Amino acid sequence: MTGDFALHSNPIPYITSSLFDSYGIKHLFATKAGGVSAGVFESLNFAAGRDENIDSIENIVKNHDIAASVLGFAAGDVCRTRQGHTDNIEIVNNTHKGTGIEKPPFPKDADGLITKDTGVLLSVRSADCVPVLLYDIKTHTAGAVHSGWLGTKKDIAGKAVELFQSLGSDPKDIIAALGPCIKECCYEVGREFYDYFPDHADAFSEREGKIYFSLTAVILENLVKHGILSQNMDICPLCTCCESSLFFSHRRQGNKRGTMAAFIAVKD
Ligand SMILES: [Zn+2]
């Protein structure tokens, strides 16, 4: 396991996993910078927002275009999840390009996407939850999942590995990158989390009577349980809540915030 990620600055700020880069995998974790949105959404926002804070569709499409173009794609190539903290995963193909952008969203919630097709750019959104990217370097299968505490409790990342296997993958050929998310420095949780995650004692720490939780520790343990090799996993060390100049954070900002996105595609 490594924590080797690169922060790029050109043409916009974005983050890549050095492990994925070493295999030439087209992927990125966006920061909050480099887009066209304003106000609480400034500037690379990928979601509409809620309550009185709503960003325009035009801005969101333009921001997808900006991020997709870094990888040689356009907004119309992006397939977006319809996130609801589920463990539902859609296996998609080229006909799903534009889902949630130029085409209607999926008819039901799907917090993960998997494809074997080139040309479709998978995208998950987050602002503290963990964006998990997966890639089978032998069968050239790409996956992206959104794993907040509920998705992590349901082991959506492990379910993605099982789906990869149903498509012919051997887990030892799958590499995984866990992107920027809230870390145990900031993620205070209630005591009930001990009941939610009974098999993950090492994901907890207590300081001054408060309980802190590591989502990435649980996801890593679940991926290992599903046969992913530890040297094939990369965890971004940056905390979305701490790094206010780089990231939106739900814990830090509540609903007055934008939402980031991560992207991955199958190699040409
Ligand atoms: Zn933090």
PDB file of N, CA, C and O in Angstrom, residues 10-70:
ATOM      1  N   ASN A  10      -1.750  21.800 -14.209  1.00  0.00           N
ATOM      2  CA  ASN A  10      -1.991  22.195 -15.592  1.00  0.00           C
ATOM      3  C   ASN A  10      -2.821  21.138 -16.328  1.00  0.00           C
ATOM      4  O   ASN A  10      -2.463  19.971 -16.269  1.00  0.00           O
ATOM      5  N   PRO A  11      -3.921  21.491 -16.990  1.00  0.00           N
ATOM      6  CA  PRO A  11      -4.476  22.844 -17.192  1.00  0.00           C
ATOM      7  C   PRO A  11      -5.300  23.349 -16.018  1.00  0.00           C
ATOM      8  O   PRO A  11      -5.598  24.529 -15.937  1.00  0.00           O
ATOM      9  N   ILE A  12      -5.688  22.444 -15.112  1.00  0.00           N
ATOM     10  CA  ILE A  12      -6.382  22.827 -13.880  1.00  0.00           C
ATOM     11  C   ILE A  12      -5.736  22.025 -12.758  1.00  0.00           C
ATOM     12  O   ILE A  12      -5.048  21.033 -13.025  1.00  0.00           O
ATOM     13  N   PRO A  13      -5.970  22.398 -11.492  1.00  0.00           N
ATOM     14  CA  PRO A  13      -5.464  21.549 -10.412  1.00  0.00           C
ATOM     15  C   PRO A  13      -6.245  20.224 -10.373  1.00  0.00           C
ATOM     16  O   PRO A  13      -7.475  20.229 -10.426  1.00  0.00           O
ATOM     17  N   TYR A  14      -5.516  19.102 -10.321  1.00  0.00           N
ATOM     18  CA  TYR A  14      -6.169  17.799 -10.167  1.00  0.00           C
ATOM     19  C   TYR A  14      -5.153  16.823  -9.595  1.00  0.00           C
ATOM     20  O   TYR A  14      -3.945  17.092  -9.600  1.00  0.00           O
ATOM     21  N   ILE A  15      -5.671  15.707  -9.094  1.00  0.00           N
ATOM     22  CA  ILE A  15      -4.830  14.735  -8.384  1.00  0.00           C
ATOM     23  C   ILE A  15      -4.896  13.396  -9.109  1.00  0.00           C
ATOM     24  O   ILE A  15      -5.968  12.987  -9.578  1.00  0.00           O
ATOM     25  N   THR A  16      -3.747  12.730  -9.208  1.00  0.00           N
ATOM     26  CA  THR A  16      -3.741  11.368  -9.755  1.00  0.00           C
ATOM     27  C   THR A  16      -3.002  10.436  -8.793  1.00  0.00           C
ATOM     28  O   THR A  16      -2.174  10.870  -7.992  1.00  0.00           O
ATOM     29  N   SER A  17      -3.323   9.153  -8.898  1.00  0.00           N
ATOM     30  CA  SER A  17      -2.614   8.114  -8.153  1.00  0.00           C
ATOM     31  C   SER A  17      -1.378   7.713  -8.955  1.00  0.00           C
ATOM     32  O   SER A  17      -1.486   7.367 -10.134  1.00  0.00           O
ATOM     33  N   SER A  18      -0.224   7.737  -8.306  1.00  0.00           N
ATOM     34  CA  SER A  18       1.013   7.370  -9.015  1.00  0.00           C
ATOM     35  C   SER A  18       0.978   5.900  -9.432  1.00  0.00           C
ATOM     36  O   SER A  18       1.549   5.532 -10.467  1.00  0.00           O
ATOM     37  N   LEU A  19       0.290   5.066  -8.636  1.00  0.00           N
ATOM     38  CA  LEU A  19       0.127   3.651  -9.000  1.00  0.00           C
ATOM     39  C   LEU A  19      -0.635   3.541 -10.321  1.00  0.00           C
ATOM     40  O   LEU A  19      -0.219   2.810 -11.230  1.00  0.00           O
ATOM     41  N   PHE A  20      -1.747   4.261 -10.430  1.00  0.00           N
ATOM     42  CA  PHE A  20      -2.534   4.224 -11.671  1.00  0.00           C
ATOM     43  C   PHE A  20      -1.738   4.845 -12.819  1.00  0.00           C
ATOM     44  O   PHE A  20      -1.786   4.359 -13.951  1.00  0.00           O
ATOM     45  N   ASP A  21      -1.026   5.937 -12.524  1.00  0.00           N
ATOM     46  CA  ASP A  21      -0.201   6.574 -13.563  1.00  0.00           C
ATOM     47  C   ASP A  21       0.847   5.590 -14.099  1.00  0.00           C
ATOM     48  O   ASP A  21       1.154   5.603 -15.283  1.00  0.00           O
ATOM     49  N   SER A  22       1.375   4.728 -13.205  1.00  0.00           N
ATOM     50  CA  SER A  22       2.434   3.799 -13.648  1.00  0.00           C
ATOM     51  C   SER A  22       1.905   2.792 -14.663  1.00  0.00           C
ATOM     52  O   SER A  22       2.677   2.211 -15.422  1.00  0.00           O
ATOM     53  N   TYR A  23       0.582   2.581 -14.688  1.00  0.00           N
ATOM     54  CA  TYR A  23      -0.033   1.699 -15.687  1.00  0.00           C
ATOM     55  C   TYR A  23      -0.684   2.495 -16.816  1.00  0.00           C
ATOM     56  O   TYR A  23      -1.356   1.919 -17.681  1.00  0.00           O
ATOM     57  N   GLY A  24      -0.516   3.818 -16.793  1.00  0.00           N
ATOM     58  CA  GLY A  24      -1.075   4.653 -17.857  1.00  0.00           C
ATOM     59  C   GLY A  24      -2.597   4.716 -17.851  1.00  0.00           C
ATOM     60  O   GLY A  24      -3.222   4.906 -18.894  1.00  0.00           O
ATOM     61  N   ILE A  25      -3.198   4.568 -16.666  1.00  0.00           N
ATOM     62  CA  ILE A  25      -4.664   4.585 -16.567  1.00  0.00           C
ATOM     63  C   ILE A  25      -5.167   6.030 -16.585  1.00  0.00           C
ATOM     64  O   ILE A  25      -4.711   6.869 -15.801  1.00  0.00           O
ATOM     65  N   LYS A  26      -6.118   6.294 -17.483  1.00  0.00           N
ATOM     66  CA  LYS A  26      -6.724   7.629 -17.552  1.00  0.00           C
ATOM     67  C   LYS A  26      -7.676   7.809 -16.375  1.00  0.00           C
ATOM     68  O   LYS A  26      -8.736   7.169 -16.308  1.00  0.00           O
ATOM     69  N   HIS A  27      -7.282   8.682 -15.434  1.00  0.00           N
ATOM     70  CA  HIS A  27      -8.119   8.902 -14.254  1.00  0.00           C
ATOM     71  C   HIS A  27      -7.748  10.225 -13.630  1.00  0.00           C
ATOM     72  O   HIS A  27      -6.646  10.763 -13.883  1.00  0.00           O
ATOM     73  N   LEU A  28      -8.599  10.775 -12.822  1.00  0.00           N
ATOM     74  CA  LEU A  28      -8.235  11.935 -12.001  1.00  0.00           C
ATOM     75  C   LEU A  28      -9.233  12.118 -10.869  1.00  0.00           C
ATOM     76  O   LEU A  28     -10.379  11.687 -10.954  1.00  0.00           O
ATOM     77  N   PHE A  29      -8.726  12.743  -9.809  1.00  0.00           N
ATOM     78  CA  PHE A  29      -9.561  13.222  -8.715  1.00  0.00           C
ATOM     79  C   PHE A  29      -9.530  14.744  -8.813  1.00  0.00           C
ATOM     80  O   PHE A  29      -8.458  15.355  -8.693  1.00  0.00           O
ATOM     81  N   ALA A  30     -10.706  15.347  -9.064  1.00  0.00           N
ATOM     82  CA  ALA A  30     -10.748  16.796  -9.183  1.00  0.00           C
ATOM     83  C   ALA A  30     -10.579  17.443  -7.814  1.00  0.00           C
ATOM     84  O   ALA A  30     -10.899  16.851  -6.779  1.00  0.00           O
ATOM     85  N   THR A  31     -10.065  18.671  -7.809  1.00  0.00           N
ATOM     86  CA  THR A  31     -10.119  19.511  -6.609  1.00  0.00           C
ATOM     87  C   THR A  31     -11.300  20.456  -6.803  1.00  0.00           C
ATOM     88  O   THR A  31     -12.087  20.283  -7.733  1.00  0.00           O
ATOM     89  N   LYS A  32     -11.415  21.477  -5.950  1.00  0.00           N
ATOM     90  CA  LYS A  32     -12.533  22.415  -6.128  1.00  0.00           C
ATOM     91  C   LYS A  32     -12.164  23.558  -7.074  1.00  0.00           C
ATOM     92  O   LYS A  32     -12.991  24.431  -7.338  1.00  0.00           O
ATOM     93  N   ALA A  33     -10.935  23.539  -7.597  1.00  0.00           N
ATOM     94  CA  ALA A  33     -10.448  24.681  -8.389  1.00  0.00           C
ATOM     95  C   ALA A  33     -10.430  24.385  -9.878  1.00  0.00           C
ATOM     96  O   ALA A  33     -10.279  23.240 -10.296  1.00  0.00           O
ATOM     97  N   GLY A  34     -10.566  25.455 -10.663  1.00  0.00           N
ATOM     98  CA  GLY A  34     -10.408  25.337 -12.112  1.00  0.00           C
ATOM     99  C   GLY A  34     -11.704  25.359 -12.888  1.00  0.00           C
ATOM    100  O   GLY A  34     -11.700  25.223 -14.106  1.00  0.00           O
ATOM    101  N   GLY A  35     -12.841  25.560 -12.207  1.00  0.00           N
ATOM    102  CA  GLY A  35     -14.129  25.538 -12.894  1.00  0.00           C
ATOM    103  C   GLY A  35     -14.748  26.907 -13.063  1.00  0.00           C
ATOM    104  O   GLY A  35     -14.089  27.928 -12.863  1.00  0.00           O
ATOM    105  N   VAL A  36     -16.030  26.921 -13.424  1.00  0.00           N
ATOM    106  CA  VAL A  36     -16.719  28.177 -13.752  1.00  0.00           C
ATOM    107  C   VAL A  36     -17.798  28.569 -12.736  1.00  0.00           C
ATOM    108  O   VAL A  36     -18.406  29.627 -12.860  1.00  0.00           O
ATOM    109  N   SER A  37     -18.055  27.736 -11.744  1.00  0.00           N
ATOM    110  CA  SER A  37     -19.128  28.053 -10.796  1.00  0.00           C
ATOM    111  C   SER A  37     -18.683  29.138  -9.817  1.00  0.00           C
ATOM    112  O   SER A  37     -17.484  29.340  -9.597  1.00  0.00           O
ATOM    113  N   ALA A  38     -19.670  29.816  -9.224  1.00  0.00           N
ATOM    114  CA  ALA A  38     -19.374  30.949  -8.338  1.00  0.00           C
ATOM    115  C   ALA A  38     -20.065  30.754  -6.986  1.00  0.00           C
ATOM    116  O   ALA A  38     -20.813  29.802  -6.773  1.00  0.00           O
ATOM    117  N   GLY A  39     -19.812  31.689  -6.097  1.00  0.00           N
ATOM    118  CA  GLY A  39     -20.436  31.663  -4.770  1.00  0.00           C
ATOM    119  C   GLY A  39     -19.985  30.450  -3.976  1.00  0.00           C
ATOM    120  O   GLY A  39     -18.797  30.119  -3.996  1.00  0.00           O
ATOM    121  N   VAL A  40     -20.925  29.782  -3.307  1.00  0.00           N
ATOM    122  CA  VAL A  40     -20.537  28.624  -2.494  1.00  0.00           C
ATOM    123  C   VAL A  40     -20.029  27.469  -3.362  1.00  0.00           C
ATOM    124  O   VAL A  40     -19.386  26.548  -2.852  1.00  0.00           O
ATOM    125  N   PHE A  41     -20.293  27.534  -4.660  1.00  0.00           N
ATOM    126  CA  PHE A  41     -19.876  26.459  -5.575  1.00  0.00           C
ATOM    127  C   PHE A  41     -18.518  26.729  -6.228  1.00  0.00           C
ATOM    128  O   PHE A  41     -18.087  25.950  -7.070  1.00  0.00           O
ATOM    129  N   GLU A  42     -17.873  27.821  -5.873  1.00  0.00           N
ATOM    130  CA  GLU A  42     -16.619  28.207  -6.519  1.00  0.00           C
ATOM    131  C   GLU A  42     -15.548  27.147  -6.297  1.00  0.00           C
ATOM    132  O   GLU A  42     -15.216  26.857  -5.152  1.00  0.00           O
ATOM    133  N   SER A  43     -14.977  26.567  -7.416  1.00  0.00           N
ATOM    134  CA  SER A  43     -15.427  26.830  -8.757  1.00  0.00           C
ATOM    135  C   SER A  43     -15.676  25.546  -9.584  1.00  0.00           C
ATOM    136  O   SER A  43     -16.474  25.566 -10.498  1.00  0.00           O
ATOM    137  N   LEU A  44     -14.996  24.432  -9.244  1.00  0.00           N
ATOM    138  CA  LEU A  44     -15.185  23.220 -10.066  1.00  0.00           C
ATOM    139  C   LEU A  44     -16.217  22.315  -9.390  1.00  0.00           C
ATOM    140  O   LEU A  44     -15.886  21.283  -8.795  1.00  0.00           O
ATOM    141  N   ASN A  45     -17.474  22.728  -9.527  1.00  0.00           N
ATOM    142  CA  ASN A  45     -18.565  22.012  -8.858  1.00  0.00           C
ATOM    143  C   ASN A  45     -19.271  21.057  -9.820  1.00  0.00           C
ATOM    144  O   ASN A  45     -19.541  21.407 -10.963  1.00  0.00           O
ATOM    145  N   PHE A  46     -19.618  19.853  -9.321  1.00  0.00           N
ATOM    146  CA  PHE A  46     -20.208  18.827 -10.195  1.00  0.00           C
ATOM    147  C   PHE A  46     -21.630  18.419  -9.802  1.00  0.00           C
ATOM    148  O   PHE A  46     -22.179  17.489 -10.382  1.00  0.00           O
ATOM    149  N   ALA A  47     -22.226  19.094  -8.817  1.00  0.00           N
ATOM    150  CA  ALA A  47     -23.577  18.703  -8.399  1.00  0.00           C
ATOM    151  C   ALA A  47     -24.464  19.935  -8.243  1.00  0.00           C
ATOM    152  O   ALA A  47     -23.979  21.037  -8.027  1.00  0.00           O
ATOM    153  N   ALA A  48     -25.769  19.706  -8.336  1.00  0.00           N
ATOM    154  CA  ALA A  48     -26.717  20.822  -8.346  1.00  0.00           C
ATOM    155  C   ALA A  48     -26.801  21.550  -7.012  1.00  0.00           C
ATOM    156  O   ALA A  48     -27.134  22.730  -6.971  1.00  0.00           O
ATOM    157  N   GLY A  49     -26.487  20.878  -5.911  1.00  0.00           N
ATOM    158  CA  GLY A  49     -26.660  21.489  -4.604  1.00  0.00           C
ATOM    159  C   GLY A  49     -28.039  21.211  -4.048  1.00  0.00           C
ATOM    160  O   GLY A  49     -28.804  20.427  -4.619  1.00  0.00           O
ATOM    161  N   ARG A  50     -28.354  21.862  -2.912  1.00  0.00           N
ATOM    162  CA  ARG A  50     -29.677  21.622  -2.334  1.00  0.00           C
ATOM    163  C   ARG A  50     -30.158  22.862  -1.583  1.00  0.00           C
ATOM    164  O   ARG A  50     -29.415  23.806  -1.377  1.00  0.00           O
ATOM    165  N   ASP A  51     -31.414  22.826  -1.221  1.00  0.00           N
ATOM    166  CA  ASP A  51     -32.072  23.941  -0.525  1.00  0.00           C
ATOM    167  C   ASP A  51     -31.934  25.222  -1.344  1.00  0.00           C
ATOM    168  O   ASP A  51     -32.196  25.213  -2.533  1.00  0.00           O
ATOM    169  N   GLU A  52     -31.470  26.299  -0.689  1.00  0.00           N
ATOM    170  CA  GLU A  52     -31.414  27.578  -1.397  1.00  0.00           C
ATOM    171  C   GLU A  52     -30.127  27.709  -2.213  1.00  0.00           C
ATOM    172  O   GLU A  52     -29.964  28.683  -2.942  1.00  0.00           O
ATOM    173  N   ASN A  53     -29.227  26.724  -2.078  1.00  0.00           N
ATOM    174  CA  ASN A  53     -27.966  26.795  -2.816  1.00  0.00           C
ATOM    175  C   ASN A  53     -28.019  25.860  -4.020  1.00  0.00           C
ATOM    176  O   ASN A  53     -27.809  24.656  -3.895  1.00  0.00           O
ATOM    177  N   ILE A  54     -28.324  26.427  -5.193  1.00  0.00           N
ATOM    178  CA  ILE A  54     -28.448  25.613  -6.400  1.00  0.00           C
ATOM    179  C   ILE A  54     -27.554  26.193  -7.494  1.00  0.00           C
ATOM    180  O   ILE A  54     -27.634  27.384  -7.810  1.00  0.00           O
ATOM    181  N   ASP A  55     -26.697  25.331  -8.051  1.00  0.00           N
ATOM    182  CA  ASP A  55     -25.844  25.754  -9.159  1.00  0.00           C
ATOM    183  C   ASP A  55     -26.579  25.476 -10.477  1.00  0.00           C
ATOM    184  O   ASP A  55     -27.456  24.616 -10.542  1.00  0.00           O
ATOM    185  N   SER A  56     -26.203  26.197 -11.528  1.00  0.00           N
ATOM    186  CA  SER A  56     -26.906  26.035 -12.804  1.00  0.00           C
ATOM    187  C   SER A  56     -26.421  24.792 -13.547  1.00  0.00           C
ATOM    188  O   SER A  56     -25.264  24.376 -13.420  1.00  0.00           O
ATOM    189  N   ILE A  57     -27.330  24.211 -14.338  1.00  0.00           N
ATOM    190  CA  ILE A  57     -26.979  23.060 -15.181  1.00  0.00           C
ATOM    191  C   ILE A  57     -25.843  23.441 -16.141  1.00  0.00           C
ATOM    192  O   ILE A  57     -24.924  22.655 -16.366  1.00  0.00           O
ATOM    193  N   GLU A  58     -25.905  24.671 -16.677  1.00  0.00           N
ATOM    194  CA  GLU A  58     -24.866  25.119 -17.627  1.00  0.00           C
ATOM    195  C   GLU A  58     -23.491  25.056 -16.967  1.00  0.00           C
ATOM    196  O   GLU A  58     -22.523  24.571 -17.566  1.00  0.00           O
ATOM    197  N   ASN A  59     -23.396  25.564 -15.731  1.00  0.00           N
ATOM    198  CA  ASN A  59     -22.106  25.533 -15.030  1.00  0.00           C
ATOM    199  C   ASN A  59     -21.643  24.098 -14.811  1.00  0.00           C
ATOM    200  O   ASN A  59     -20.461  23.774 -14.994  1.00  0.00           O
ATOM    201  N   ILE A  60     -22.568  23.235 -14.405  1.00  0.00           N
ATOM    202  CA  ILE A  60     -22.199  21.851 -14.079  1.00  0.00           C
ATOM    203  C   ILE A  60     -21.727  21.115 -15.332  1.00  0.00           C
ATOM    204  O   ILE A  60     -20.728  20.385 -15.298  1.00  0.00           O
ATOM    205  N   VAL A  61     -22.408  21.333 -16.444  1.00  0.00           N
ATOM    206  CA  VAL A  61     -21.987  20.694 -17.701  1.00  0.00           C
ATOM    207  C   VAL A  61     -20.620  21.220 -18.121  1.00  0.00           C
ATOM    208  O   VAL A  61     -19.727  20.453 -18.505  1.00  0.00           O
ATOM    209  N   LYS A  62     -20.434  22.542 -18.007  1.00  0.00           N
ATOM    210  CA  LYS A  62     -19.143  23.145 -18.376  1.00  0.00           C
ATOM    211  C   LYS A  62     -18.027  22.586 -17.492  1.00  0.00           C
ATOM    212  O   LYS A  62     -16.931  22.279 -17.980  1.00  0.00           O
ATOM    213  N   ASN A  63     -18.303  22.432 -16.200  1.00  0.00           N
ATOM    214  CA  ASN A  63     -17.284  21.887 -15.289  1.00  0.00           C
ATOM    215  C   ASN A  63     -16.937  20.442 -15.645  1.00  0.00           C
ATOM    216  O   ASN A  63     -15.767  20.043 -15.572  1.00  0.00           O
ATOM    217  N   HIS A  64     -17.946  19.657 -16.047  1.00  0.00           N
ATOM    218  CA  HIS A  64     -17.659  18.293 -16.519  1.00  0.00           C
ATOM    219  C   HIS A  64     -16.780  18.336 -17.767  1.00  0.00           C
ATOM    220  O   HIS A  64     -15.870  17.519 -17.932  1.00  0.00           O
ATOM    221  N   ASP A  65     -17.076  19.290 -18.650  1.00  0.00           N
ATOM    222  CA  ASP A  65     -16.291  19.433 -19.876  1.00  0.00           C
ATOM    223  C   ASP A  65     -14.827  19.743 -19.550  1.00  0.00           C
ATOM    224  O   ASP A  65     -13.902  19.166 -20.140  1.00  0.00           O
ATOM    225  N   ILE A  66     -14.636  20.654 -18.594  1.00  0.00           N
ATOM    226  CA  ILE A  66     -13.276  21.068 -18.204  1.00  0.00           C
ATOM    227  C   ILE A  66     -12.501  19.873 -17.641  1.00  0.00           C
ATOM    228  O   ILE A  66     -11.362  19.603 -18.037  1.00  0.00           O
ATOM    229  N   ALA A  67     -13.118  19.128 -16.726  1.00  0.00           N
ATOM    230  CA  ALA A  67     -12.413  17.995 -16.105  1.00  0.00           C
ATOM    231  C   ALA A  67     -12.209  16.866 -17.109  1.00  0.00           C
ATOM    232  O   ALA A  67     -11.124  16.277 -17.181  1.00  0.00           O
ATOM    233  N   ALA A  68     -13.253  16.570 -17.914  1.00  0.00           N
ATOM    234  CA  ALA A  68     -13.145  15.478 -18.884  1.00  0.00           C
ATOM    235  C   ALA A  68     -12.063  15.774 -19.915  1.00  0.00           C
ATOM    236  O   ALA A  68     -11.343  14.867 -20.361  1.00  0.00           O
ATOM    237  N   SER A  69     -11.915  17.051 -20.283  1.00  0.00           N
ATOM    238  CA  SER A  69     -10.946  17.411 -21.326  1.00  0.00           C
ATOM    239  C   SER A  69      -9.506  17.153 -20.883  1.00  0.00           C
ATOM    240  O   SER A  69      -8.630  16.913 -21.710  1.00  0.00           O
ATOM    241  N   VAL A  70      -9.263  17.163 -19.564  1.00  0.00           N
ATOM    242  CA  VAL A  70      -7.921  16.839 -19.055  1.00  0.00           C
ATOM    243  C   VAL A  70      -7.524  15.432 -19.497  1.00  0.00           C
ATOM    244  O   VAL A  70      -6.356  15.142 -19.751  1.00  0.00           O
TER     245      VAL A  70
END
